[in-house]
Rosetta silent file (secondary structure, phi, psi, omega in degrees, C-alpha in Angstrom):
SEQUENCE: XXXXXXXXXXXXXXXXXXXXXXXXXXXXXXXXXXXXXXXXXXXXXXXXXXXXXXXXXXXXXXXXXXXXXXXXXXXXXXXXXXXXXXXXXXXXXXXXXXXXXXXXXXXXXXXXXXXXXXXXXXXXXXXXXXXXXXXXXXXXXXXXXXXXXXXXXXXXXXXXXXXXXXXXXXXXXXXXXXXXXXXXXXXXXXXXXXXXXXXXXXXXXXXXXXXXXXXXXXXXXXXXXXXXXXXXXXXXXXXXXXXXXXXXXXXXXXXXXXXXXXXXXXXXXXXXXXXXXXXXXXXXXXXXXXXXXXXXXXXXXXXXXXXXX
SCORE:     score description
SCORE:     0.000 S_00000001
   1 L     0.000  136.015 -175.772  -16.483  -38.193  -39.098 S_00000001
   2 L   -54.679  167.304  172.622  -20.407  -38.227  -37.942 S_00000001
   3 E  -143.731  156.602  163.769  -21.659  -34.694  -37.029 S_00000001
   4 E  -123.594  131.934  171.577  -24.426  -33.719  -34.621 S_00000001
   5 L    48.726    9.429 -157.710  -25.710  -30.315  -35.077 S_00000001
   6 L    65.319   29.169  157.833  -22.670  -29.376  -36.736 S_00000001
   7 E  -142.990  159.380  177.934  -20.161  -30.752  -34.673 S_00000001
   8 E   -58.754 -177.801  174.047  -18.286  -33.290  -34.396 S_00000001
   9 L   -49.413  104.512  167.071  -18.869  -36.495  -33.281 S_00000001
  10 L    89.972   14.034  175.724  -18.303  -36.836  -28.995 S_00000001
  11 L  -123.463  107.610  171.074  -17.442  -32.896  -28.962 S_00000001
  12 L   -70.619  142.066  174.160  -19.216  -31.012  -26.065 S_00000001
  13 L   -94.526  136.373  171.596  -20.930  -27.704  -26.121 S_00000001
  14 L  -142.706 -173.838 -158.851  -21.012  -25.074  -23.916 S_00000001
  15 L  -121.981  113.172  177.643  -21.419  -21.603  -23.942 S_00000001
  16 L   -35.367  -63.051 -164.088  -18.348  -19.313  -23.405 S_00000001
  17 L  -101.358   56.640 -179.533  -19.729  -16.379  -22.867 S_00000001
  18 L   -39.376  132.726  171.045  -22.502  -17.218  -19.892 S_00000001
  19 L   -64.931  132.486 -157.287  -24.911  -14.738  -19.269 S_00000001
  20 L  -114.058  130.410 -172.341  -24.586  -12.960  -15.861 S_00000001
  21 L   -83.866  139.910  178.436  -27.508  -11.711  -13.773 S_00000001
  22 L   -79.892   24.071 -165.182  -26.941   -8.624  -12.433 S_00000001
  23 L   -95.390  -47.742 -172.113  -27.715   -9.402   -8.989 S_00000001
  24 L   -57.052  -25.119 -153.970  -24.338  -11.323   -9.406 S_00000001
  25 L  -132.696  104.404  156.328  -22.308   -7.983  -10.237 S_00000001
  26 E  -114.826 -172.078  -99.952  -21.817   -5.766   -7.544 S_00000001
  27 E  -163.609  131.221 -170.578  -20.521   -2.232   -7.267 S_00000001
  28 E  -160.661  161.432  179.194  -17.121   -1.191   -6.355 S_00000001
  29 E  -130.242  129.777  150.241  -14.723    1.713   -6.509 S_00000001
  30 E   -95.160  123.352  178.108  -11.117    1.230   -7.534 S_00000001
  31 L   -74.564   96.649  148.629   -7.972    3.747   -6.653 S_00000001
  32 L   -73.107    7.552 -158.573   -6.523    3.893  -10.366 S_00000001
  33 L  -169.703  138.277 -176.540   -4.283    6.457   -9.472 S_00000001
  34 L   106.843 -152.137  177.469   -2.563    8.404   -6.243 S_00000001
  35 L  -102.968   14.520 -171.861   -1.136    7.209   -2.965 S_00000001
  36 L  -131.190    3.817 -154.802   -3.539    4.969   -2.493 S_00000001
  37 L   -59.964  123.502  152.350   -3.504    3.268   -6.329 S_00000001
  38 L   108.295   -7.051  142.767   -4.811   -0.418   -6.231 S_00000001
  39 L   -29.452  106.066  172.115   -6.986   -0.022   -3.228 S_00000001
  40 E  -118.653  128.197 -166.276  -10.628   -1.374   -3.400 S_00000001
  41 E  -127.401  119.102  134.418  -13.817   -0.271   -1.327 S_00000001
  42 E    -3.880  128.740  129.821  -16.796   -2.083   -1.474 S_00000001
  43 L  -130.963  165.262 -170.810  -20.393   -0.338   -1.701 S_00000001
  44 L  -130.969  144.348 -178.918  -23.778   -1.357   -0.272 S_00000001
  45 E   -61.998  125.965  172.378  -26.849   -0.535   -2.010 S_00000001
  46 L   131.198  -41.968 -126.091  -28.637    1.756   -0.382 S_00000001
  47 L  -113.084  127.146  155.678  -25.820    2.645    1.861 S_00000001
  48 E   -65.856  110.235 -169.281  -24.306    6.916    1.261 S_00000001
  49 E  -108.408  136.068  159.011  -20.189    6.496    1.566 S_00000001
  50 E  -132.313  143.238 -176.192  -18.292    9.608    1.852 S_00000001
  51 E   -85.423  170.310  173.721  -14.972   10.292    0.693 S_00000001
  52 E   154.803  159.970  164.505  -12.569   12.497    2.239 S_00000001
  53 L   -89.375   36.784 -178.378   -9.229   13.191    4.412 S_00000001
  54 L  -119.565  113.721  179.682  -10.627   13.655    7.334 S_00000001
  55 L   -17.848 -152.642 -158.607  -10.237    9.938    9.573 S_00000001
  56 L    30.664  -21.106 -157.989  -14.248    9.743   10.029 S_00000001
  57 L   -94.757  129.829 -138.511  -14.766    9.553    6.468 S_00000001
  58 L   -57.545  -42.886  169.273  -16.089    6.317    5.382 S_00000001
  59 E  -137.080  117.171  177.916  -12.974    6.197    2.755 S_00000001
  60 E   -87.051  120.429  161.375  -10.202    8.374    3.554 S_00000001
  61 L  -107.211  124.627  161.209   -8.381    9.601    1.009 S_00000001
  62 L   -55.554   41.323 -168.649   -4.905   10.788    0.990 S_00000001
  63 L  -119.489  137.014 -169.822   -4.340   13.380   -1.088 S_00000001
  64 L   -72.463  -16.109 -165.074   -3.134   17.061   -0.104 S_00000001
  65 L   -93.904  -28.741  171.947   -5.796   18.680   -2.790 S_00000001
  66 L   -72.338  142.835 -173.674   -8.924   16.593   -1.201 S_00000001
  67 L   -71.987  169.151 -177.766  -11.415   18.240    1.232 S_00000001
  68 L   -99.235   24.364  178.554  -11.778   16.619    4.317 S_00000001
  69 L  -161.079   69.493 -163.860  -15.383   16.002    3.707 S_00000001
  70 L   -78.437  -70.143  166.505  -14.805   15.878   -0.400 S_00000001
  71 E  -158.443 -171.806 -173.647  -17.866   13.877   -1.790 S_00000001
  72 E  -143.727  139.136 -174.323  -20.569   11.026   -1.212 S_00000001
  73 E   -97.774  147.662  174.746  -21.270    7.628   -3.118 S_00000001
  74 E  -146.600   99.635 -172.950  -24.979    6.439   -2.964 S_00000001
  75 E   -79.621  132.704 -175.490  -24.963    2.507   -4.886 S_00000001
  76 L  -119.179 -173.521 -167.558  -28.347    2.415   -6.510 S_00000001
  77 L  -109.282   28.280  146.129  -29.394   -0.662   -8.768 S_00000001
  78 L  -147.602   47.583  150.807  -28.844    1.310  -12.210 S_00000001
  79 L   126.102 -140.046 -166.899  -25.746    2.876  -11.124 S_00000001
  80 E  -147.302  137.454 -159.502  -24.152    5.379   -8.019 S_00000001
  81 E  -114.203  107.479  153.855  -25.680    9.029   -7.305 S_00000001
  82 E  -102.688  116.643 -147.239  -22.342   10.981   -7.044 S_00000001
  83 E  -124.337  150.276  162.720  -22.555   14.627   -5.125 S_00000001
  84 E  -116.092  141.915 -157.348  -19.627   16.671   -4.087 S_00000001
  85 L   -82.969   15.621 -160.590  -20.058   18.065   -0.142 S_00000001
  86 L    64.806   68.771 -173.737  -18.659   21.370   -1.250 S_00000001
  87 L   -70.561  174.932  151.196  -15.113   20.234   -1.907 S_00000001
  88 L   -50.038  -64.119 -152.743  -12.508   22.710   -2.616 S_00000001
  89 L  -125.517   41.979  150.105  -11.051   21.844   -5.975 S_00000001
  90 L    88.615 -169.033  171.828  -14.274   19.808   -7.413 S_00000001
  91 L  -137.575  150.761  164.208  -14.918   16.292   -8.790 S_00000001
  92 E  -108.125  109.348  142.927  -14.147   15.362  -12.515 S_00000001
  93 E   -96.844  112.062 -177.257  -15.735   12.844  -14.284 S_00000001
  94 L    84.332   19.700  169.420  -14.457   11.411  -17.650 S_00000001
  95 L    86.313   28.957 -176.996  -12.703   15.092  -17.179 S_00000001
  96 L  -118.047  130.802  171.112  -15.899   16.992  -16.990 S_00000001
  97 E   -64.695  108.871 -168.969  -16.746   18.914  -13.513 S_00000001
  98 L  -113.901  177.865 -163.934  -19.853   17.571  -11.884 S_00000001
  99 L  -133.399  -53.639 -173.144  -21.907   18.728   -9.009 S_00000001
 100 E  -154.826  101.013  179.438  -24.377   15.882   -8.677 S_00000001
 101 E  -142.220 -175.816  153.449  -24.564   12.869  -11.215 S_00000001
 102 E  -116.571  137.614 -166.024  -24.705    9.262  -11.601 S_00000001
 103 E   -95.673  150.464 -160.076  -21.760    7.614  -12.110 S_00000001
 104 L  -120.346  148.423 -166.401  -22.118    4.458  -14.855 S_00000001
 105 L   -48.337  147.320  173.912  -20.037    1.183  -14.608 S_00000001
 106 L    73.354   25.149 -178.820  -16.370    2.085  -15.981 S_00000001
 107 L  -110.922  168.803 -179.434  -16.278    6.060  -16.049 S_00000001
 108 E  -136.653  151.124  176.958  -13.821    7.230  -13.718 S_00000001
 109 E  -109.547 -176.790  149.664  -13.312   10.285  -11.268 S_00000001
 110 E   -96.194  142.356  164.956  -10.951   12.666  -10.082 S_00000001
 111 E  -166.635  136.787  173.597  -10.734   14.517   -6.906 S_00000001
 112 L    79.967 -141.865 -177.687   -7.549   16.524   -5.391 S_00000001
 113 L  -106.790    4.058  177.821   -4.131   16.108   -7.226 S_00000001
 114 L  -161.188   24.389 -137.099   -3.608   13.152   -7.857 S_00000001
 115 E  -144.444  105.762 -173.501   -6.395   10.523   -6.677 S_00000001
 116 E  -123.167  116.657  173.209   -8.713    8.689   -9.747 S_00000001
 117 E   -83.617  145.289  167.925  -11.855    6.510   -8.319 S_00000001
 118 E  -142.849   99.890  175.734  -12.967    4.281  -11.170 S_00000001
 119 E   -56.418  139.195 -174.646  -16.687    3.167  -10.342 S_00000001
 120 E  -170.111  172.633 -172.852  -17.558   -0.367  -11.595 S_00000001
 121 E  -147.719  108.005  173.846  -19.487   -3.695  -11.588 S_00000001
 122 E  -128.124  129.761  122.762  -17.643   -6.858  -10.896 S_00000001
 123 L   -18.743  161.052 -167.823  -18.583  -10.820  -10.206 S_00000001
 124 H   -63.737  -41.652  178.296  -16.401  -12.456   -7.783 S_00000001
 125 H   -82.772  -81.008 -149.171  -13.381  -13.460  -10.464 S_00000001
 126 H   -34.402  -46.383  169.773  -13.194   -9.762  -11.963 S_00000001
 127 H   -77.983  -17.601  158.045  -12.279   -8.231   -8.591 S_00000001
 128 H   -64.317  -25.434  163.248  -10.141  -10.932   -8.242 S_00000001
 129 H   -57.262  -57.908 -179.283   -8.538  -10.088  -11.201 S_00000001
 130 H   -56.600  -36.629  163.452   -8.446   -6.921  -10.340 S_00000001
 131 H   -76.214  -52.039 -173.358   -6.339   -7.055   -6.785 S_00000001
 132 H   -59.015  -38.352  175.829   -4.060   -9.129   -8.556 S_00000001
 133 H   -60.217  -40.069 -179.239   -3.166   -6.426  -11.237 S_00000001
 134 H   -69.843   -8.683  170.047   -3.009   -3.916   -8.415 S_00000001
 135 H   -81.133  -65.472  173.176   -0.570   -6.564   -6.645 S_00000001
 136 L   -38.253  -10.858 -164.416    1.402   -6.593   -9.461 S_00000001
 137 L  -119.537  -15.650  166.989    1.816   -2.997   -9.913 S_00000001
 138 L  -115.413    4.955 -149.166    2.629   -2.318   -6.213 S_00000001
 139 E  -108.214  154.293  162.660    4.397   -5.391   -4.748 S_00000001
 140 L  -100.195  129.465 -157.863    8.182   -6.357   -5.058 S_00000001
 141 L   -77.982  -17.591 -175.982    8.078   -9.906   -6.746 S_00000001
 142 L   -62.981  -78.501 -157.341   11.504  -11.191   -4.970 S_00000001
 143 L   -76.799  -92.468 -130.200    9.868  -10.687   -1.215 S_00000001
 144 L   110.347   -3.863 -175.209    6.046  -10.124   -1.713 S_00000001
 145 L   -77.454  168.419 -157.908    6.748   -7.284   -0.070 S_00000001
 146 E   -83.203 -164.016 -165.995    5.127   -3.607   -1.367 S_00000001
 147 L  -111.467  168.766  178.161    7.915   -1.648   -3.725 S_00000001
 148 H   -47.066  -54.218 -173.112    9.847    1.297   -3.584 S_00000001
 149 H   -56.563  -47.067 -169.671    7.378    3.297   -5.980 S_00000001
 150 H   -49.677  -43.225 -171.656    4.614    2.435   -3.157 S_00000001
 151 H   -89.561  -27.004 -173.518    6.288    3.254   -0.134 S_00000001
 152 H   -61.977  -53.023 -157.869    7.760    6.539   -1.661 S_00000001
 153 H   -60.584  -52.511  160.617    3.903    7.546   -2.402 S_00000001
 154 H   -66.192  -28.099  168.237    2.983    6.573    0.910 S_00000001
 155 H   -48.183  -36.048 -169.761    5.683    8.367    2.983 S_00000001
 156 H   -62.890  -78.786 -169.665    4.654   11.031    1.253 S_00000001
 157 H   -52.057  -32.446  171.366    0.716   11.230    2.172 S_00000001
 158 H   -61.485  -36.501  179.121    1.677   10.307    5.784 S_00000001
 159 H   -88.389  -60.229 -162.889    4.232   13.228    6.344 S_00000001
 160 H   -51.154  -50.216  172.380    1.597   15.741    4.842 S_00000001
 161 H   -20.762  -73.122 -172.565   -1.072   13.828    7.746 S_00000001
 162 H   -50.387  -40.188  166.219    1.281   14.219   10.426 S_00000001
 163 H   -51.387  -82.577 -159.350    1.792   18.115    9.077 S_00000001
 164 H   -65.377  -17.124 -167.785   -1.653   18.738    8.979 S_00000001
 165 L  -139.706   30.374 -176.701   -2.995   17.174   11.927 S_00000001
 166 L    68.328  -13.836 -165.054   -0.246   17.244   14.616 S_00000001
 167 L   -70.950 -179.153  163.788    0.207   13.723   14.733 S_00000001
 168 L  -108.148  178.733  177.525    3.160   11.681   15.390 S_00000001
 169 E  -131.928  119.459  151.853    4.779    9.279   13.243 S_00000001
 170 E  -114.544  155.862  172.215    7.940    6.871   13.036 S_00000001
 171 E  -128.804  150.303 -164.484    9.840    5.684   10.109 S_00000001
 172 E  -128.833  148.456  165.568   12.540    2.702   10.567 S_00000001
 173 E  -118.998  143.728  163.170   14.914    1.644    7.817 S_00000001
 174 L  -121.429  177.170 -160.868   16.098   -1.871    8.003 S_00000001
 175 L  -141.403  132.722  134.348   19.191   -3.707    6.880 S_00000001
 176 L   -56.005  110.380  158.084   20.533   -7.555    6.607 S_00000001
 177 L   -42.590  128.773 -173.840   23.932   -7.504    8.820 S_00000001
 178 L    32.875   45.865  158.216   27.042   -8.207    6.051 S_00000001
 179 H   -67.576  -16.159  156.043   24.651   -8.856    3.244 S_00000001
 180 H   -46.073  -65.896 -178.734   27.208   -7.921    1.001 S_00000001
 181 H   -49.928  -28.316 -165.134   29.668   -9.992    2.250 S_00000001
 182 H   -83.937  -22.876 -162.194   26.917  -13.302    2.343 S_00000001
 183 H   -94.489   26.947  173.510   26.080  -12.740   -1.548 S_00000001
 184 H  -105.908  -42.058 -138.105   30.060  -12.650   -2.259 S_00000001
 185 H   -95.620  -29.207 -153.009   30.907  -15.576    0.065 S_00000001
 186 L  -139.269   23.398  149.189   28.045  -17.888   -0.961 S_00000001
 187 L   114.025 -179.085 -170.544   26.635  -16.822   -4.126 S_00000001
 188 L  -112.989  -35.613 -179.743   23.681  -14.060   -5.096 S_00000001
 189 H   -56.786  -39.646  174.572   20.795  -16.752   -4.794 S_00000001
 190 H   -72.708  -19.689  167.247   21.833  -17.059   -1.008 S_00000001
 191 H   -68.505  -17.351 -169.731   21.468  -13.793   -0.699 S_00000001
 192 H   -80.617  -73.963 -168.358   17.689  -13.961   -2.222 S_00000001
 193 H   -24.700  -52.588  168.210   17.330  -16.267    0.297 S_00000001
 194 H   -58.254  -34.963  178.278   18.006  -14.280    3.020 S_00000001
 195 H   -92.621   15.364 -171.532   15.754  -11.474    2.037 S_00000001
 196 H   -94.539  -62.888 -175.564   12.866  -13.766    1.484 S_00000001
 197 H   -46.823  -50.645 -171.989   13.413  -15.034    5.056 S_00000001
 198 H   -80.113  -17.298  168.015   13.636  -11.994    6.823 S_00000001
 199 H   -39.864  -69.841 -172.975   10.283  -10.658    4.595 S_00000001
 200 H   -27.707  -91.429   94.944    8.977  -13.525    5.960 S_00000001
 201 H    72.782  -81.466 -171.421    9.775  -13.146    9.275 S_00000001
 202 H   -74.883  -13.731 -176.057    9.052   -9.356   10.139 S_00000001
 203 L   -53.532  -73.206 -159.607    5.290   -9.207    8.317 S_00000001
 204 L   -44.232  -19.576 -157.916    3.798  -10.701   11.191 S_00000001
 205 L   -77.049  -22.149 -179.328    5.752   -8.202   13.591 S_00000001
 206 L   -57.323  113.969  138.327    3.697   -5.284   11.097 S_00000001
 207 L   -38.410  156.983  172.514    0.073   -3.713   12.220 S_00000001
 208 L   -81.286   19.948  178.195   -2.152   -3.871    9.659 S_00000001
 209 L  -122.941    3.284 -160.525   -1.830   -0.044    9.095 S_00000001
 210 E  -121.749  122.761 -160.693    2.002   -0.251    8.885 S_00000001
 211 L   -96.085   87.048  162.957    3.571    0.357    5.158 S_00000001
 212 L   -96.763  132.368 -148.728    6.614   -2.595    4.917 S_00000001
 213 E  -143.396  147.243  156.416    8.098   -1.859    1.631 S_00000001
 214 L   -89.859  112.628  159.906   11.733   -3.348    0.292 S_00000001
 215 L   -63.313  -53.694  163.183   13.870   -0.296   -0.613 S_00000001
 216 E  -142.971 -159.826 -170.976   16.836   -1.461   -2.121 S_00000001
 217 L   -40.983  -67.436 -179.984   18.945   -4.849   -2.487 S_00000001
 218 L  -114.191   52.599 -169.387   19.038   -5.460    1.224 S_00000001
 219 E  -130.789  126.329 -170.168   17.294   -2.677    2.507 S_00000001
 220 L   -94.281 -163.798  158.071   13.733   -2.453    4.098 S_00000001
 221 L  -164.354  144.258 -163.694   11.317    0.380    5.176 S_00000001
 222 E  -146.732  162.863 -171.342    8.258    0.800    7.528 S_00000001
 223 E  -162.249  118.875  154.072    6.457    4.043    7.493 S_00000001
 224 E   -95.020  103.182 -168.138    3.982    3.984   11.111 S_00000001
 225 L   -91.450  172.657 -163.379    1.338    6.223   11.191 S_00000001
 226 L    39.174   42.527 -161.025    0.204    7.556   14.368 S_00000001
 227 L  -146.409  115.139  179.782    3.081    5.954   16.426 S_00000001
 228 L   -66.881  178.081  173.877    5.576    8.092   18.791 S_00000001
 229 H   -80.181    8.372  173.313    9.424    7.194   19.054 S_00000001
 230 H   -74.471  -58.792 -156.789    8.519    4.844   22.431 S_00000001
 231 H   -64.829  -43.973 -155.228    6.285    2.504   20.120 S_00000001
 232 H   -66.147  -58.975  174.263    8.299    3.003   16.700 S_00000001
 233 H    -6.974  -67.434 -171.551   11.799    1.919   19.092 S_00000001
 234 H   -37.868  -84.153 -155.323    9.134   -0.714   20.265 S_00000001
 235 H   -55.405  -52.894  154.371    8.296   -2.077   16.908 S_00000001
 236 H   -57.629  -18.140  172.288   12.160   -2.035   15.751 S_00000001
 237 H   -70.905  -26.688 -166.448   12.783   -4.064   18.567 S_00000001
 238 H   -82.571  -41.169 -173.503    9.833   -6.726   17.443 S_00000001
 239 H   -71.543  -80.374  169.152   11.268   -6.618   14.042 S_00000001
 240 H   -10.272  -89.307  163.804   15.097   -7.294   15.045 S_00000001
 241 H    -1.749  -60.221 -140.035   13.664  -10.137   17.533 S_00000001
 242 H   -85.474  -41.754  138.124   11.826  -11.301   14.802 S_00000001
 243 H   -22.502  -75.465  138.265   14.983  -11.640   12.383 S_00000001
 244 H    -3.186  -51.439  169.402   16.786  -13.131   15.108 S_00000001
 245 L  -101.482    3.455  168.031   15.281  -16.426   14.601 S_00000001
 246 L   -64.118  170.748 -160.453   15.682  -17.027   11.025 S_00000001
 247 E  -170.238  127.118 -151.365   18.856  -19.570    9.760 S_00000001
 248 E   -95.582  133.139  156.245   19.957  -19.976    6.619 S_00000001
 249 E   -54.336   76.884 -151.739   20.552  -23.880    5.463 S_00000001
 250 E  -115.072  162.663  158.899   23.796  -23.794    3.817 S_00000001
 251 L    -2.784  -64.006 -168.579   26.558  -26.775    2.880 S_00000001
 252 L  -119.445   34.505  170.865   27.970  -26.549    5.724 S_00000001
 253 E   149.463 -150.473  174.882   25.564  -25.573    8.256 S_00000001
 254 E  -104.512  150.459  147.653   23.166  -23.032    9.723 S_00000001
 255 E  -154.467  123.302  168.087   23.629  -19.534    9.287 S_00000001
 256 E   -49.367  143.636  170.628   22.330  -16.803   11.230 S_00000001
 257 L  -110.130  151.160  157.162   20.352  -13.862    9.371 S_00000001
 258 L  -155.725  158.971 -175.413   19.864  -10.644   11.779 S_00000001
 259 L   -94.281 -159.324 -174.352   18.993   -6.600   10.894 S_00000001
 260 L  -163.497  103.638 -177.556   19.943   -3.679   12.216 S_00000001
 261 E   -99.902  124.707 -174.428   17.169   -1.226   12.466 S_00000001
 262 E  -100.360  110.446  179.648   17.349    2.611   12.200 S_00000001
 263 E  -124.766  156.567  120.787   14.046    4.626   13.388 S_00000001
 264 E   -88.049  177.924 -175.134   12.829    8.094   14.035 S_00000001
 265 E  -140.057  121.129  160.642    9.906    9.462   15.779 S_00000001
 266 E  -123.896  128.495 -172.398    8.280   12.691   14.557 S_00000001
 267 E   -89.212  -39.632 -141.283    6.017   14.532   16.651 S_00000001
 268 E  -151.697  166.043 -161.485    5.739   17.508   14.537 S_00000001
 269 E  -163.928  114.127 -176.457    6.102   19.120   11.200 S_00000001
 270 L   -62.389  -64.599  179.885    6.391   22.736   10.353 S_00000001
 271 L  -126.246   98.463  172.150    5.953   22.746    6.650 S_00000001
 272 L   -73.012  121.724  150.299    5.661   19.239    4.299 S_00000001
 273 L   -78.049  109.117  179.763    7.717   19.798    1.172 S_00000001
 274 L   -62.331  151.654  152.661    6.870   16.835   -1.453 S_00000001
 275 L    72.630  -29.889  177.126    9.908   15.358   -2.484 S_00000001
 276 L   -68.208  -58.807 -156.784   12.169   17.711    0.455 S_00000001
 277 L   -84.736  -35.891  169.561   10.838   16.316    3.400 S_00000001
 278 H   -51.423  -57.575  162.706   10.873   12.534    2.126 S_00000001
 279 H   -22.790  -43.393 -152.622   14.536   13.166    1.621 S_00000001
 280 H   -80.868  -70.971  179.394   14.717   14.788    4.764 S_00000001
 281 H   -69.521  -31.703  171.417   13.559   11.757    6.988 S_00000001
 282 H   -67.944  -41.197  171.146   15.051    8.901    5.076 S_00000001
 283 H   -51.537  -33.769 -174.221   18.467   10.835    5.593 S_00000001
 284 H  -108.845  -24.040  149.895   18.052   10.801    9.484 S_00000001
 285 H   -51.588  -31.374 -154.245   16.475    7.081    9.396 S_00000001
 286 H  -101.862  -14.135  155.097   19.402    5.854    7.709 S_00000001
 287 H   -48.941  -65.065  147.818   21.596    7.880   10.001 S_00000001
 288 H   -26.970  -92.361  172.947   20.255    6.100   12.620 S_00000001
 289 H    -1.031  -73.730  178.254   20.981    2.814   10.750 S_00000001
 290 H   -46.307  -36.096  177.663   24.599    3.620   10.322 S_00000001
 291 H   -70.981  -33.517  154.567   24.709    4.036   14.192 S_00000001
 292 H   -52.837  -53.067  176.283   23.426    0.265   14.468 S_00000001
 293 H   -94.594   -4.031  154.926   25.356   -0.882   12.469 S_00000001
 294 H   -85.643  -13.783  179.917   28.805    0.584   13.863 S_00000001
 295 L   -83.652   -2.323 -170.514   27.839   -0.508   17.396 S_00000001
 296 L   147.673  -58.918 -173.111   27.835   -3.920   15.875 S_00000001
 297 L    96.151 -178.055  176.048   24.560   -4.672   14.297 S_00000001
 298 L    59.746   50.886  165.108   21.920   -7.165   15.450 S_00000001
 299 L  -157.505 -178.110  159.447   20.144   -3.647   17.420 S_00000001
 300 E  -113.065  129.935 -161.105   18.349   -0.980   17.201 S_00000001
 301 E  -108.134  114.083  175.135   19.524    2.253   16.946 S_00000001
 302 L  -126.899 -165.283 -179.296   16.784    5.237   17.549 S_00000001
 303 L  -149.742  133.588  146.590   16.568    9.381   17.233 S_00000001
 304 L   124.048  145.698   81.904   13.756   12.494   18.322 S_00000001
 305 L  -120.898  137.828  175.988   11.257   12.617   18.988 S_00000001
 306 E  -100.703  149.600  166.673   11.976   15.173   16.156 S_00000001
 307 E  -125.881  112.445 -169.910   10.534   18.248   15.116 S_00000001
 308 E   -69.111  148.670 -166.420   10.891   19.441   11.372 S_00000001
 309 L   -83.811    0.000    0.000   11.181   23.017   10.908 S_00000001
């Protein structure tokens, strides 16, 4: 077969590995780690970001060990001038204790107890890559909805908030009405169906601040921040509603899908216990629940406004 140049005949070349300008490659921080893992913030050059818990802070982080004014990002064009504001328990980078440094694409930090930043320079497909792995690692793949691991993490950081800063909160458990009974009568696939629909369904009824997570086979979760027990009620009612008009295509007809929603409202919080207090509130959502779903089902059932010892 002819050759050109050392290839064959009619076989084009191109170059795999294009070179990339760095004007093209911009500057980003990723949450590898924490209640917040898979999270990505932006920086502009130029532009000082500061981390912290305290709401004002350009990126709030959730973590009980972070200061509320913890440290500040400054994106320069041969890397990001990282300072800590006089945190508490420090910043690590690459597990070394900094003060003031510049951080270089791919090292990563630490700050509180559980919360890893990983500084970087990505093109348009890399952070697209990059949300998708972070989809993958928090989402439940049946419903699109986030997972169990996600919502536990958030419940968590939300009840310490609410601790720390007076606020209120509600958390709602949801249900399918007889889903047992639908994946016995008409198969386990119809049952898929059903929670796909009602995902479907209830997102829109969700703030964008509002944590909708699948718990177990047919079991939901919503974690509200800021939101008393008039609004969280409110919101199970929007959900229910929202339920309400899905209809399952079957053989032999339609068939209604509808929840049953269980919420509390907590104004107040003596002491957050990791791992106690999650326990604590999922136990009195799902109390709730049960009372929905003995009155019938297709309502909402609510409790509190409670105050945790």
């Amino acid at each position: 077969m002819p050759v050109e140049d050392g290839r064959p005949e009619g076989t084009e070349a191109w170059n795999l590995t294009p070179a990339r300008s760095p004007a093209e490659r911009r500057p980003y921080l990723l949450m590898v780690s924490g209640p917040q893992l898979g999270e990505i913030f932006a920086l502009e050059a130029g532009r000082e970001i500061v981390l912290g818990r305290d709401p004002a802070c350009d990126i709030r982080l959730q973590d009980t060990g972070v200061s509320r004014r913890h440290a500040s990002v400054l994106g320069g064009p041969k890397g990001a001038r990282l300072r800590d504001l006089g945190s508490t328990n420090g910043i690590f980078v690459e597990g070394l204790k900094v003060a003031d440094c510049t951080l270089e694409d791919g090292q990563r930090m630490q700050m509180g107890m559980h919360s890893a930043l990983k500084y970087c320079l990505c093109d348009d497909l890399e952070i697209a890559y990059q949300r998708r792995m972070a989809e993958s690692a928090l989402l439940d793949p049946e419903t699109g909805l986030f997972n169990r691991r996600h919502f536990d993490d958030r419940l968590g950081a939300e009840l310490d908030t609410s601790q720390r800063y007076s606020r209120p909160m509600s958390l709602l458990v949801v249900e399918v009405d007889g889903f047992r009974r639908l994946t016995e009568t008409f198969g386990r696939a119809t049952g898929d169906q059903a929670l796909e629909l009602v995902a479907r369904l209830v997102k829109p009824a969700m703030r964008r601040e509002d944590v909708l997570a699948r718990l177990s086979a047919e079991t939901f979760g919503v974690v509200s921040r800021e939101t008393p027990l008039s609004a969280g009620r409110a919101l199970g009612e929007r959900i229910r509603k929202s339920a309400d008009q899905g209809k399952l295509s079957l053989r032999g007809g339609d068939l209604a899908v509808t929840v049953s929603v269980g919420v509390i409202g907590i104004d107040t919080i003596g002491t957050y216990a990791p791992g106690r207090t999650e326990l604590e509130v999922l136990s009195l959502a799902g109390s709730a629940l049960l009372r929905a779903q003995e009155a019938g089902g297709n309502r909402v059932a609510a409790e509190g406004p409670l105050a945790l010892p």
